[in-house]
Coordinates of C-alpha atoms and ligand atoms in Angstrom, one line a residue:
M1 CA 14.0 17.0 1.5
L2 CA 12.1 19.5 3.7
F3 CA 9.7 18.4 6.4
V4 CA 6.4 20.2 7.1
E5 CA 7.8 21.6 10.3
D6 CA 10.5 23.4 8.3
L7 CA 7.9 25.6 6.5
D8 CA 6.6 28.9 7.6
V9 CA 2.9 28.2 7.0
K10 CA 1.0 31.0 8.9
G11 CA -1.4 32.6 6.5
K12 CA -0.1 30.6 3.6
T13 CA -2.3 28.5 1.3
V14 CA -0.9 25.0 1.6
F15 CA -1.9 22.3 -0.9
V16 CA -1.7 18.9 0.9
R17 CA -1.8 15.8 -1.2
V18 CA -3.4 13.3 1.2
D19 CA -4.5 9.7 0.6
F20 CA -8.2 9.7 1.3
N21 CA -8.7 6.7 -1.0
V22 CA -11.1 5.0 1.5
P23 CA -13.4 2.1 0.8
L24 CA -17.1 3.1 0.3
N25 CA -20.1 0.9 0.4
D26 CA -22.9 1.1 -2.3
K27 CA -24.6 3.9 -0.3
A28 CA -21.4 5.9 -0.5
E29 CA -20.8 5.5 3.2
I30 CA -17.2 5.2 4.4
R31 CA -16.4 1.6 5.4
D32 CA -13.0 2.3 7.0
D33 CA -11.6 5.7 7.8
T34 CA -8.0 4.6 8.7
R35 CA -6.5 6.6 5.9
I36 CA -8.3 9.8 6.9
K37 CA -7.2 9.3 10.5
A38 CA -3.6 8.7 9.3
S39 CA -3.5 12.2 7.8
L40 CA -4.6 14.0 10.9
P41 CA -1.2 14.7 12.4
T42 CA -0.2 16.8 9.3
I43 CA -3.7 18.4 9.0
N44 CA -3.9 19.3 12.7
Y45 CA -0.3 20.6 12.8
L46 CA -0.9 22.9 9.8
L47 CA -4.2 24.2 11.2
A48 CA -2.6 24.9 14.6
K49 CA 0.0 27.0 12.8
G50 CA -2.6 29.0 11.0
A51 CA -2.3 27.7 7.5
R52 CA -5.1 27.8 4.9
L53 CA -5.5 24.2 3.8
V54 CA -6.3 22.8 0.4
L55 CA -6.6 19.0 0.6
A56 CA -6.6 16.8 -2.5
S57 CA -6.8 13.1 -3.0
H58 CA -8.0 10.5 -5.5
L59 CA -10.6 7.9 -4.7
G60 CA -11.0 4.7 -6.8
R61 CA -10.3 4.6 -10.5
P62 CA -12.8 6.9 -12.2
K63 CA -10.6 7.0 -15.3
G64 CA -10.8 10.7 -16.0
K65 CA -14.5 11.1 -15.8
F66 CA -16.9 12.4 -13.1
D67 CA -18.5 9.6 -11.3
P68 CA -20.8 10.4 -8.3
K69 CA -20.0 7.0 -6.8
M70 CA -16.4 8.0 -6.4
S71 CA -17.0 11.5 -5.0
L72 CA -14.9 12.6 -2.0
K73 CA -18.0 14.4 -0.6
P74 CA -18.6 11.8 2.2
V75 CA -14.9 12.3 3.2
A76 CA -15.5 16.0 3.8
A77 CA -18.2 15.2 6.4
R78 CA -16.1 12.6 8.1
L79 CA -13.0 14.7 8.2
G80 CA -15.0 17.6 9.6
A81 CA -16.2 15.4 12.4
L82 CA -12.7 14.2 13.1
I83 CA -11.1 17.7 13.2
G84 CA -14.0 19.5 14.8
R85 CA -14.3 22.2 12.2
E86 CA -16.1 22.8 8.9
V87 CA -14.5 21.3 5.8
I88 CA -15.6 23.2 2.7
F89 CA -16.1 20.9 -0.2
A90 CA -15.1 22.0 -3.7
P91 CA -17.2 20.5 -6.6
D92 CA -14.1 20.0 -8.7
C93 CA -10.3 20.0 -8.1
V94 CA -9.4 22.6 -10.7
G95 CA -11.3 25.5 -12.5
D96 CA -12.4 29.1 -11.8
E97 CA -14.8 28.2 -9.0
V98 CA -12.1 26.2 -7.2
D99 CA -9.7 29.1 -7.6
K100 CA -12.3 31.4 -6.0
L101 CA -12.7 29.0 -3.1
K102 CA -9.0 28.8 -2.6
A103 CA -8.6 32.5 -2.7
G104 CA -11.5 32.9 -0.2
L105 CA -9.8 30.7 2.5
E106 CA -8.9 32.3 5.8
D107 CA -6.3 31.1 8.3
G108 CA -7.3 27.8 9.8
Q109 CA -9.9 27.0 7.1
V110 CA -10.0 23.7 5.2
L111 CA -11.1 23.1 1.6
L112 CA -11.3 19.6 0.3
L113 CA -11.1 19.3 -3.5
E114 CA -13.2 16.8 -5.5
N115 CA -11.5 13.5 -6.7
L116 CA -8.3 14.3 -8.6
R117 CA -8.9 11.4 -11.0
F118 CA -12.0 12.9 -12.4
H119 CA -9.5 14.6 -14.7
E120 CA -7.2 12.4 -16.8
G121 CA -4.4 15.0 -16.5
E122 CA -3.9 13.6 -13.0
T123 CA -2.7 10.1 -13.9
K124 CA -1.1 11.4 -17.1
N125 CA 1.0 13.8 -15.0
D126 CA -0.1 16.5 -17.5
P127 CA 1.9 19.7 -16.8
R128 CA -1.2 21.9 -17.7
F129 CA -3.2 20.0 -15.1
S130 CA -0.4 20.3 -12.5
K131 CA -0.3 24.0 -13.1
R132 CA -4.0 24.4 -12.6
L133 CA -3.8 22.4 -9.4
A134 CA -1.0 24.8 -8.2
A135 CA -3.0 27.9 -8.9
G136 CA -3.0 30.2 -5.9
I137 CA -0.9 27.8 -3.8
D138 CA 2.1 29.0 -1.7
L139 CA 3.3 25.6 -0.4
F140 CA 2.9 22.0 -1.3
V141 CA 3.0 19.1 1.3
N142 CA 3.0 15.5 0.2
D143 CA 1.5 13.3 3.0
A144 CA 0.1 10.7 0.6
F145 CA 2.7 7.9 1.0
G146 CA 0.2 5.4 -0.4
S147 CA 0.0 7.3 -3.7
S148 CA 3.7 8.2 -4.0
H149 CA 4.7 5.3 -6.1
R150 CA 2.7 6.9 -8.9
A151 CA 4.2 9.8 -11.0
H152 CA 0.9 11.6 -11.1
A153 CA 0.2 15.3 -11.3
S154 CA -0.7 15.9 -7.7
V155 CA 2.3 13.9 -6.5
V156 CA 5.1 14.8 -8.9
G157 CA 4.0 17.3 -11.6
I158 CA 2.7 20.0 -9.2
I159 CA 6.1 20.4 -7.6
D160 CA 7.4 22.3 -10.7
F161 CA 4.7 24.9 -10.1
V162 CA 4.9 25.6 -6.4
P163 CA 7.5 27.8 -4.7
K164 CA 8.3 25.3 -1.9
C165 CA 7.4 21.7 -0.9
A166 CA 7.8 19.3 2.0
A167 CA 6.9 15.9 3.3
G168 CA 4.1 15.5 5.9
Y169 CA 4.1 13.4 9.1
L170 CA 2.6 10.3 7.7
M171 CA 5.1 10.3 4.8
R172 CA 7.9 10.6 7.3
L173 CA 6.6 7.9 9.5
E174 CA 6.2 5.4 6.7
V175 CA 9.6 6.1 5.2
E176 CA 11.3 5.9 8.6
Y177 CA 10.0 2.4 9.3
L178 CA 10.8 1.1 5.8
R179 CA 14.2 2.7 5.7
K180 CA 15.1 1.0 9.0
A181 CA 14.0 -2.4 7.6
I182 CA 16.1 -1.8 4.5
H183 CA 19.2 -0.3 5.9
S184 CA 19.7 -1.6 9.4
P185 CA 17.3 -4.5 10.1
A186 CA 17.7 -6.4 13.3
K187 CA 18.5 -9.9 12.4
P188 CA 17.2 -12.5 11.6
Y189 CA 15.2 -10.6 8.9
V190 CA 12.3 -12.6 7.6
A191 CA 10.2 -11.5 4.6
I192 CA 6.8 -13.1 4.0
L193 CA 5.3 -12.7 0.6
G194 CA 2.0 -14.0 -0.6
G195 CA -0.9 -12.9 -2.8
A196 CA -1.8 -13.7 -6.4
K197 CA 0.2 -11.4 -8.7
S198 CA 4.0 -11.9 -8.6
E199 CA 4.4 -9.0 -11.0
D200 CA 5.0 -6.3 -8.4
K201 CA 6.6 -8.7 -6.0
I202 CA 9.4 -10.0 -8.2
P203 CA 11.5 -6.8 -7.9
V204 CA 10.9 -6.8 -4.2
I205 CA 12.1 -10.4 -3.9
E206 CA 15.2 -9.5 -6.0
N207 CA 16.1 -6.7 -3.6
L208 CA 15.2 -8.7 -0.5
L209 CA 17.7 -11.4 -1.7
N210 CA 20.4 -8.9 -0.7
K211 CA 19.0 -8.2 2.7
A212 CA 16.8 -10.8 4.2
D213 CA 17.9 -14.0 5.9
T214 CA 14.8 -15.9 5.0
I215 CA 12.0 -15.4 2.5
L216 CA 8.7 -17.3 3.1
I217 CA 6.5 -17.7 0.1
G218 CA 2.8 -18.4 0.2
G219 CA -0.4 -17.6 -1.8
A220 CA -0.9 -18.3 -5.4
M221 CA 2.6 -17.0 -6.1
A222 CA 4.0 -20.2 -4.5
Y223 CA 2.6 -22.2 -7.4
T224 CA 4.5 -20.4 -10.0
F225 CA 7.7 -21.4 -8.2
L226 CA 6.6 -24.9 -7.6
K227 CA 5.6 -25.3 -11.2
A228 CA 9.0 -23.9 -12.3
Q229 CA 10.6 -26.6 -10.2
G230 CA 8.7 -29.2 -12.2
H231 CA 5.8 -30.0 -9.9
A232 CA 2.4 -30.7 -11.3
V233 CA 0.1 -28.4 -9.4
G234 CA -3.3 -29.2 -10.9
R235 CA -5.4 -26.1 -11.6
S236 CA -3.4 -23.9 -9.1
L237 CA -3.0 -20.3 -10.3
V238 CA 0.3 -20.3 -12.1
E239 CA 1.8 -17.3 -14.0
A240 CA 3.2 -19.2 -17.0
D241 CA 5.2 -16.3 -18.3
K242 CA 7.1 -16.0 -14.9
L243 CA 8.5 -19.6 -14.8
E244 CA 12.0 -18.6 -16.0
I245 CA 12.3 -15.7 -13.6
A246 CA 11.1 -17.9 -10.8
L247 CA 13.9 -20.3 -11.5
S248 CA 16.5 -17.6 -11.6
I249 CA 15.2 -16.2 -8.3
L250 CA 15.6 -19.7 -6.8
A251 CA 19.1 -19.9 -8.1
K252 CA 20.1 -16.5 -6.8
A253 CA 18.7 -17.3 -3.4
K254 CA 20.9 -20.4 -3.3
D255 CA 23.9 -18.3 -4.4
K256 CA 23.3 -15.7 -1.7
N257 CA 22.6 -18.2 1.0
V258 CA 19.1 -16.9 1.6
D259 CA 16.6 -19.5 2.8
F260 CA 13.9 -19.3 0.2
L261 CA 11.0 -21.4 1.5
L262 CA 8.0 -22.7 -0.5
P263 CA 5.0 -24.4 1.1
I264 CA 5.6 -28.1 1.9
D265 CA 1.9 -28.9 2.1
H266 CA -1.2 -27.4 0.7
V267 CA -5.0 -27.1 1.1
L268 CA -6.5 -28.1 -2.2
A269 CA -10.0 -27.4 -3.4
V270 CA -11.8 -27.6 -6.7
S271 CA -12.5 -23.9 -6.7
I272 CA -12.2 -20.9 -4.3
E273 CA -15.9 -21.2 -3.4
S274 CA -16.4 -21.9 0.3
R275 CA -18.4 -25.0 -0.4
A276 CA -15.7 -26.5 -2.6
V277 CA -14.4 -29.8 -1.2
A278 CA -11.0 -29.3 0.3
K279 CA -8.2 -31.7 1.1
I280 CA -4.7 -31.4 2.5
T281 CA -1.8 -32.9 0.6
D282 CA 2.0 -32.9 0.6
V283 CA 2.5 -34.9 -2.6
Y284 CA 2.6 -34.1 -6.3
P285 CA 1.0 -34.4 -8.7
F286 CA -2.1 -32.5 -7.3
P287 CA -5.3 -34.1 -8.6
E288 CA -5.8 -32.4 -12.0
E289 CA -9.1 -30.8 -11.1
M290 CA -7.8 -29.3 -7.8
M291 CA -5.9 -26.1 -7.0
G292 CA -3.9 -24.9 -4.0
V293 CA -5.9 -22.4 -2.0
D294 CA -3.9 -22.2 1.3
I295 CA -0.7 -23.3 2.9
G296 CA -1.1 -26.6 4.9
P297 CA -0.6 -27.2 8.6
R298 CA 3.0 -28.4 8.3
T299 CA 3.9 -25.3 6.3
I300 CA 2.2 -23.2 9.0
A301 CA 4.2 -24.9 11.7
Q302 CA 7.5 -24.5 9.8
Y303 CA 6.9 -20.8 8.9
A304 CA 5.7 -20.1 12.5
E305 CA 8.9 -21.5 13.9
I306 CA 11.0 -19.3 11.7
I307 CA 8.8 -16.2 12.5
A308 CA 9.2 -16.8 16.2
K309 CA 12.9 -16.3 16.0
A310 CA 12.8 -13.3 13.7
K311 CA 13.8 -9.8 14.8
T312 CA 12.5 -8.0 11.7
I313 CA 9.5 -9.1 9.7
V314 CA 8.2 -7.6 6.5
W315 CA 4.9 -9.1 5.2
N316 CA 2.9 -8.4 2.1
G317 CA 0.1 -10.5 0.6
P318 CA -2.2 -13.2 2.0
L319 CA -0.9 -16.8 2.1
G320 CA -4.1 -18.3 0.8
V321 CA -7.6 -17.3 -0.4
F322 CA -8.3 -15.8 3.0
E323 CA -11.5 -14.1 1.9
T324 CA -13.1 -17.6 2.0
P325 CA -13.1 -18.6 5.7
A326 CA -12.3 -22.3 5.0
F327 CA -9.1 -21.2 3.3
A328 CA -8.0 -18.4 5.7
Q329 CA -6.2 -20.6 8.3
G330 CA -2.7 -20.1 6.9
T331 CA -3.0 -16.4 6.7
V332 CA -4.6 -16.0 10.1
K333 CA -2.1 -18.4 11.9
I334 CA 0.8 -16.6 10.3
A335 CA -0.6 -13.2 11.4
Q336 CA -0.8 -14.6 14.9
A337 CA 2.8 -15.9 14.7
V338 CA 4.0 -12.5 13.5
A339 CA 2.1 -10.8 16.4
A340 CA 3.5 -13.2 18.9
S341 CA 7.1 -12.9 17.7
G342 CA 8.1 -9.7 19.4
A343 CA 9.9 -8.7 16.2
I344 CA 9.7 -5.3 14.5
S345 CA 6.9 -6.1 12.0
I346 CA 5.9 -4.1 9.0
I347 CA 2.8 -5.0 7.1
G348 CA 1.5 -3.5 3.9
G349 CA -1.2 -4.1 1.4
G350 CA -5.0 -4.0 1.9
D351 CA -5.3 -7.8 2.1
S352 CA -2.6 -8.3 4.7
I353 CA -4.1 -5.5 6.8
A354 CA -7.5 -7.2 6.6
A355 CA -5.8 -10.4 7.5
V356 CA -4.2 -9.1 10.7
A357 CA -7.5 -7.4 11.6
K358 CA -9.3 -10.8 11.0
A359 CA -6.8 -12.5 13.3
G360 CA -7.4 -9.8 15.9
V361 CA -3.7 -8.8 16.2
S362 CA -3.5 -5.4 14.4
D363 CA -2.4 -3.7 17.7
K364 CA 0.6 -6.1 18.0
I365 CA 2.1 -5.1 14.6
T366 CA 4.8 -2.5 14.8
H367 CA 3.8 -0.6 11.6
I368 CA 0.8 -1.1 9.4
S369 CA 1.6 0.8 6.2
T370 CA -1.3 2.7 4.6
G371 CA 0.2 2.0 1.2
G372 CA 0.4 -1.6 0.0
G373 CA 1.8 -0.9 -3.5
A374 CA 3.9 2.0 -2.2
S375 CA 5.5 0.0 0.6
L376 CA 6.3 -2.8 -1.8
E377 CA 7.9 -0.5 -4.3
Y378 CA 9.8 1.3 -1.6
L379 CA 11.2 -2.1 -0.4
A380 CA 12.2 -2.9 -4.0
F381 CA 13.7 0.5 -5.1
E382 CA 14.4 2.3 -1.8
T383 CA 12.6 5.4 -3.1
L384 CA 9.4 6.4 -4.7
P385 CA 8.7 8.9 -7.6
G386 CA 6.8 11.2 -5.1
I387 CA 9.8 11.2 -2.7
E388 CA 12.3 11.7 -5.5
A389 CA 10.3 14.7 -6.6
L390 CA 10.4 16.2 -3.1
E391 CA 14.1 15.6 -2.9
K392 CA 14.8 17.1 -6.3
R393 CA 13.7 20.5 -4.9
Ligands
AMP1 P1 -2.3 -9.6 -4.4 O1 -3.2 -8.5 -4.8 O2 -1.3 -10.1 -5.4 O3 -1.6 -9.4 -3.1 O4 -3.2 -10.9 -4.2 C1 -4.2 -11.0 -3.2 C2 -5.2 -12.1 -3.6 O5 -4.5 -13.3 -3.7 C3 -6.3 -12.3 -2.6 O6 -7.5 -11.9 -3.1 C4 -6.3 -13.8 -2.3 O7 -7.5 -14.4 -2.4 C5 -5.4 -14.3 -3.5 N1 -4.8 -15.6 -3.3 C6 -4.0 -15.9 -2.3 N2 -3.6 -17.2 -2.4 C7 -4.2 -17.7 -3.5 C8 -4.2 -19.0 -4.1 N3 -3.5 -20.0 -3.6 N4 -4.9 -19.2 -5.2 C9 -5.7 -18.1 -5.7 N5 -5.7 -16.9 -5.2 C10 -5.0 -16.7 -4.1

């Protein structure tokens, strides 16, 4: 796989797939520009070398139709301010007008295309759409790590229609950290997994069972495992169709000598509303009308002790309903424990990133991944469709 520094970019029209999928408020103002800033090393490098930049990204899920609420226009202004030069904004990402704008670029000029997902060809990886994207392009650079777990046109399909392609700085950085965690983790290696949907986390757990020394489970996912073990967990969120796989994971963990820990006490509430009456318990059955909304203080202490001894930590997903302040203790305390551990720590996923920010410890995390889904998928499969496509060339 080539790296952006391997390309001769002077005077070339370079299509850079970036991840500008930033959160907007209802006035279409950018709430957080972390992802734009994360793309700057690649953008600034290419501009310094005299490339003609065509930047492309998706934003939100417009499902193949134009939606002004998901326009990338506000991003053009913010990017312009960050790089100190004009960013020309294209009203679409393909079409005659866009082709003219591409052809009119001079060395060091930047064109930002409108949201790729305004066309359904993007998510369908439609070759006709990929070809339209590649029109007038000399080189393709993928710097959108956070989108590279999707086999979409601007990530995978376009590669068939460009003469040369390479990975950008952000892509390289993300992959370097994850690769280290996968292939040569300093031990003990502790994985922390929370959140609500175990769907994407099950393959990750399966892979981690071959690598990690300890897996700490929290969040709603814990209740699927506890229910599978036969505990009555009241109205806790349980994925009924995952009970069997949960049991097989527990058995495999035992086989492989991996410490697979489930919460030993719980914060219970009648709902996830902040005013819902909460209590702490370490006994089953839970009262029928109550659900587990956070890990309890004994679990926090137990997990924190393990985290303190870790040398590598991978974390994805909050340990409770952390959006509700009354149920955020577990997630915040674990974030503080990770920060204090001195271990190499890798955190992915919007919720976990928000959690470390809430705990005020973001600067103590070794690597905060810009791609939650992508980092999980990389941990599970050790590659991503977008990376495979770059390597194929
Ligand atoms: P995910 O997208 O799978 O990482 O899930 C994140 C969501 O899981 C957050 O919105 C949390 O509020 C939610 N969550 C975490 N713990 C629980 C729980 N015990 N019960 C219900 N939802 C939870």
